[in-house]
Structures are given as C-alpha cells and as structure tokens.
C-alpha cells in the first residue's frame, strides 16, 4: 500500500513540474516582446564568417551602408559603401526575398515537379539494390 501512495506523489510532482515549466516558458516569451526593441535604425544586412571568432558584415545604420569587421575583441568599420554599391546590395536583397517567398517550380506545375522527384528517387533507390 505504501508503494501506491508514493507513485501518486511522483506523478503529481511530475505533472506540477510540467505545468511550472510551461508557465515559465510562456511568461519568458511574453516578457521578451517587451525587452527586445524592434528598431529599424541598425540592421545587419548580410554576414559572412571568416573563421570561428570573426566575421565581415554589411550593416545599415540610419540609411548608410557600411562594411564592418566583427571579432571577439573588436568591431571596426572598414569602409562606407558608395551609392552604386548600396543599390546593388538592395537589389540583391530584394531578389533573395522574392526567391524565398515563391518556390521555383519548372513550368510552374508543382505536381509535375513532385512526380519527377519521386521517379528520380525511385531510380536511385533501385540502383542501390
């Protein structure tokens, strides 16, 4: 009889712990909306890692584009982009956003594209046998 009562306490404790974790997670997500500022004055447009601890970025600060170096110990503006370079960066970003929104299906037919992929997969699977 003592064993059954102990299991009940363990189950109740696990259930209470799960509820506490859920409430804490939800509360932190809610509070995070107030803590993060959604400012548009400074944006990292593109980042390229050089090695584990350093990277080069294109950064927009109040409408002006800069190439910056970021390391663990120092952040440095390497140069300011010209208007022509700025327009090229903006055009590239717009092109990437359009490609991310719409998948590029051959001939605009997703069902036909999926059938082609399925047949290719079956061919590769049969070759492995």
PDB file of C-alpha atoms in Angstrom:
ATOM      1  CA  UNK A   1       0.000   0.000   0.000  1.00  0.00           C
ATOM      2  CA  UNK A   2       2.816   2.399   0.744  1.00  0.00           C
ATOM      3  CA  UNK A   3       4.187   1.928  -2.773  1.00  0.00           C
ATOM      4  CA  UNK A   4       0.942   3.079  -4.431  1.00  0.00           C
ATOM      5  CA  UNK A   5       0.838   6.292  -2.433  1.00  0.00           C
ATOM      6  CA  UNK A   6       4.484   7.083  -3.324  1.00  0.00           C
ATOM      7  CA  UNK A   7       3.820   6.640  -7.064  1.00  0.00           C
ATOM      8  CA  UNK A   8       0.871   9.013  -6.797  1.00  0.00           C
ATOM      9  CA  UNK A   9       3.083  11.704  -5.299  1.00  0.00           C
ATOM     10  CA  UNK A  10       5.689  11.208  -8.023  1.00  0.00           C
ATOM     11  CA  UNK A  11       3.071  11.504 -10.775  1.00  0.00           C
ATOM     12  CA  UNK A  12       1.598  14.638  -9.158  1.00  0.00           C
ATOM     13  CA  UNK A  13       5.076  16.132  -8.791  1.00  0.00           C
ATOM     14  CA  UNK A  14       5.941  15.468 -12.448  1.00  0.00           C
ATOM     15  CA  UNK A  15       2.615  16.967 -13.545  1.00  0.00           C
ATOM     16  CA  UNK A  16       3.156  20.061 -11.358  1.00  0.00           C
ATOM     17  CA  UNK A  17       6.697  20.442 -12.703  1.00  0.00           C
ATOM     18  CA  UNK A  18       5.449  20.265 -16.292  1.00  0.00           C
ATOM     19  CA  UNK A  19       2.860  22.987 -15.569  1.00  0.00           C
ATOM     20  CA  UNK A  20       5.507  25.203 -13.929  1.00  0.00           C
ATOM     21  CA  UNK A  21       7.862  24.775 -16.897  1.00  0.00           C
ATOM     22  CA  UNK A  22       5.041  25.602 -19.334  1.00  0.00           C
ATOM     23  CA  UNK A  23       4.065  28.742 -17.400  1.00  0.00           C
ATOM     24  CA  UNK A  24       7.706  29.864 -17.097  1.00  0.00           C
ATOM     25  CA  UNK A  25       8.297  29.329 -20.826  1.00  0.00           C
ATOM     26  CA  UNK A  26       5.160  31.249 -21.796  1.00  0.00           C
ATOM     27  CA  UNK A  27       5.976  34.068 -19.355  1.00  0.00           C
ATOM     28  CA  UNK A  28       9.522  34.453 -20.705  1.00  0.00           C
ATOM     29  CA  UNK A  29       8.260  34.586 -24.294  1.00  0.00           C
ATOM     30  CA  UNK A  30       5.699  37.218 -23.318  1.00  0.00           C
ATOM     31  CA  UNK A  31       8.255  39.306 -21.425  1.00  0.00           C
ATOM     32  CA  UNK A  32      10.722  39.016 -24.321  1.00  0.00           C
ATOM     33  CA  UNK A  33       8.352  41.045 -26.501  1.00  0.00           C
ATOM     34  CA  UNK A  34       8.854  43.993 -24.133  1.00  0.00           C
ATOM     35  CA  UNK A  35      12.596  43.513 -23.745  1.00  0.00           C
ATOM     36  CA  UNK A  36      13.613  43.365 -27.410  1.00  0.00           C
ATOM     37  CA  UNK A  37      13.459  46.615 -29.269  1.00  0.00           C
ATOM     38  CA  UNK A  38      12.363  46.322 -32.848  1.00  0.00           C
ATOM     39  CA  UNK A  39      14.389  49.304 -34.016  1.00  0.00           C
ATOM     40  CA  UNK A  40      14.974  49.785 -37.708  1.00  0.00           C
ATOM     41  CA  UNK A  41      17.895  52.213 -37.327  1.00  0.00           C
ATOM     42  CA  UNK A  42      20.557  49.476 -37.273  1.00  0.00           C
ATOM     43  CA  UNK A  43      20.294  46.278 -39.306  1.00  0.00           C
ATOM     44  CA  UNK A  44      22.777  43.591 -40.290  1.00  0.00           C
ATOM     45  CA  UNK A  45      22.076  43.037 -43.983  1.00  0.00           C
ATOM     46  CA  UNK A  46      24.489  40.177 -44.628  1.00  0.00           C
ATOM     47  CA  UNK A  47      27.076  38.313 -42.557  1.00  0.00           C
ATOM     48  CA  UNK A  48      29.937  36.130 -43.758  1.00  0.00           C
ATOM     49  CA  UNK A  49      32.007  34.146 -41.279  1.00  0.00           C
ATOM     50  CA  UNK A  50      35.761  34.392 -41.772  1.00  0.00           C
ATOM     51  CA  UNK A  51      36.650  31.923 -39.036  1.00  0.00           C
ATOM     52  CA  UNK A  52      35.225  30.736 -35.730  1.00  0.00           C
ATOM     53  CA  UNK A  53      35.545  34.066 -33.975  1.00  0.00           C
ATOM     54  CA  UNK A  54      35.359  36.716 -36.704  1.00  0.00           C
ATOM     55  CA  UNK A  55      33.050  37.808 -39.489  1.00  0.00           C
ATOM     56  CA  UNK A  56      32.518  40.548 -42.041  1.00  0.00           C
ATOM     57  CA  UNK A  57      29.110  42.190 -42.313  1.00  0.00           C
ATOM     58  CA  UNK A  58      27.226  44.704 -44.373  1.00  0.00           C
ATOM     59  CA  UNK A  59      25.433  46.885 -41.846  1.00  0.00           C
ATOM     60  CA  UNK A  60      22.829  49.580 -42.436  1.00  0.00           C
ATOM     61  CA  UNK A  61      22.973  52.369 -39.874  1.00  0.00           C
ATOM     62  CA  UNK A  62      20.354  55.089 -40.343  1.00  0.00           C
ATOM     63  CA  UNK A  63      20.227  54.584 -44.118  1.00  0.00           C
ATOM     64  CA  UNK A  64      24.006  54.457 -44.638  1.00  0.00           C
ATOM     65  CA  UNK A  65      25.651  51.147 -45.525  1.00  0.00           C
ATOM     66  CA  UNK A  66      28.990  50.099 -44.037  1.00  0.00           C
ATOM     67  CA  UNK A  67      31.286  47.088 -44.350  1.00  0.00           C
ATOM     68  CA  UNK A  68      32.254  46.101 -40.819  1.00  0.00           C
ATOM     69  CA  UNK A  69      34.586  43.589 -39.228  1.00  0.00           C
ATOM     70  CA  UNK A  70      33.384  41.795 -36.093  1.00  0.00           C
ATOM     71  CA  UNK A  71      35.733  39.850 -33.816  1.00  0.00           C
ATOM     72  CA  UNK A  72      35.536  38.756 -30.201  1.00  0.00           C
ATOM     73  CA  UNK A  73      37.607  41.713 -29.025  1.00  0.00           C
ATOM     74  CA  UNK A  74      36.858  44.458 -31.548  1.00  0.00           C
ATOM     75  CA  UNK A  75      34.273  45.754 -34.014  1.00  0.00           C
ATOM     76  CA  UNK A  76      35.524  48.025 -36.741  1.00  0.00           C
ATOM     77  CA  UNK A  77      34.072  49.927 -39.712  1.00  0.00           C
ATOM     78  CA  UNK A  78      36.197  49.007 -42.713  1.00  0.00           C
ATOM     79  CA  UNK A  79      34.563  51.368 -45.208  1.00  0.00           C
ATOM     80  CA  UNK A  80      31.351  53.075 -46.233  1.00  0.00           C
ATOM     81  CA  UNK A  81      29.621  51.764 -49.355  1.00  0.00           C
ATOM     82  CA  UNK A  82      29.053  54.085 -52.314  1.00  0.00           C
ATOM     83  CA  UNK A  83      25.581  54.754 -53.705  1.00  0.00           C
ATOM     84  CA  UNK A  84      26.121  52.283 -56.581  1.00  0.00           C
ATOM     85  CA  UNK A  85      27.223  49.560 -54.166  1.00  0.00           C
ATOM     86  CA  UNK A  86      24.284  50.387 -51.889  1.00  0.00           C
ATOM     87  CA  UNK A  87      21.827  49.964 -54.781  1.00  0.00           C
ATOM     88  CA  UNK A  88      23.457  46.637 -55.723  1.00  0.00           C
ATOM     89  CA  UNK A  89      23.078  45.367 -52.148  1.00  0.00           C
ATOM     90  CA  UNK A  90      19.425  46.444 -52.017  1.00  0.00           C
ATOM     91  CA  UNK A  91      18.712  44.797 -55.385  1.00  0.00           C
ATOM     92  CA  UNK A  92      20.369  41.555 -54.241  1.00  0.00           C
ATOM     93  CA  UNK A  93      18.353  41.521 -51.013  1.00  0.00           C
ATOM     94  CA  UNK A  94      15.090  42.082 -52.896  1.00  0.00           C
ATOM     95  CA  UNK A  95      15.944  39.235 -55.281  1.00  0.00           C
ATOM     96  CA  UNK A  96      16.682  36.898 -52.378  1.00  0.00           C
ATOM     97  CA  UNK A  97      13.408  37.815 -50.642  1.00  0.00           C
ATOM     98  CA  UNK A  98      11.382  37.081 -53.791  1.00  0.00           C
ATOM     99  CA  UNK A  99      13.101  33.705 -54.253  1.00  0.00           C
ATOM    100  CA  UNK A 100      12.391  32.766 -50.637  1.00  0.00           C
ATOM    101  CA  UNK A 101       8.703  33.601 -50.966  1.00  0.00           C
ATOM    102  CA  UNK A 102       7.968  31.630 -54.142  1.00  0.00           C
ATOM    103  CA  UNK A 103       9.411  28.194 -54.861  1.00  0.00           C
ATOM    104  CA  UNK A 104      10.770  27.925 -58.391  1.00  0.00           C
ATOM    105  CA  UNK A 105       8.940  25.010 -59.996  1.00  0.00           C
ATOM    106  CA  UNK A 106       9.778  24.056 -63.552  1.00  0.00           C
ATOM    107  CA  UNK A 107       6.937  25.076 -65.887  1.00  0.00           C
ATOM    108  CA  UNK A 108       5.004  26.384 -62.851  1.00  0.00           C
ATOM    109  CA  UNK A 109       3.489  22.948 -62.058  1.00  0.00           C
ATOM    110  CA  UNK A 110       4.287  21.703 -58.552  1.00  0.00           C
ATOM    111  CA  UNK A 111       2.550  18.327 -59.005  1.00  0.00           C
ATOM    112  CA  UNK A 112       4.597  17.525 -62.103  1.00  0.00           C
ATOM    113  CA  UNK A 113       7.767  18.599 -60.309  1.00  0.00           C
ATOM    114  CA  UNK A 114       6.981  16.302 -57.360  1.00  0.00           C
ATOM    115  CA  UNK A 115       6.353  13.373 -59.710  1.00  0.00           C
ATOM    116  CA  UNK A 116       9.743  13.951 -61.335  1.00  0.00           C
ATOM    117  CA  UNK A 117      11.420  13.990 -57.924  1.00  0.00           C
ATOM    118  CA  UNK A 118       9.635  10.800 -56.941  1.00  0.00           C
ATOM    119  CA  UNK A 119      10.740   8.994 -60.105  1.00  0.00           C
ATOM    120  CA  UNK A 120      14.339  10.147 -59.591  1.00  0.00           C
ATOM    121  CA  UNK A 121      14.253   8.886 -56.021  1.00  0.00           C
ATOM    122  CA  UNK A 122      12.894   5.514 -57.129  1.00  0.00           C
ATOM    123  CA  UNK A 123      15.619   5.231 -59.781  1.00  0.00           C
ATOM    124  CA  UNK A 124      18.328   5.966 -57.228  1.00  0.00           C
ATOM    125  CA  UNK A 125      16.772   3.505 -54.784  1.00  0.00           C
ATOM    126  CA  UNK A 126      16.679   0.756 -57.422  1.00  0.00           C
ATOM    127  CA  UNK A 127      20.328   1.368 -58.336  1.00  0.00           C
ATOM    128  CA  UNK A 128      21.343   0.847 -54.714  1.00  0.00           C
ATOM    129  CA  UNK A 129      19.802  -2.653 -54.648  1.00  0.00           C
TER     130      UNK A 129
END
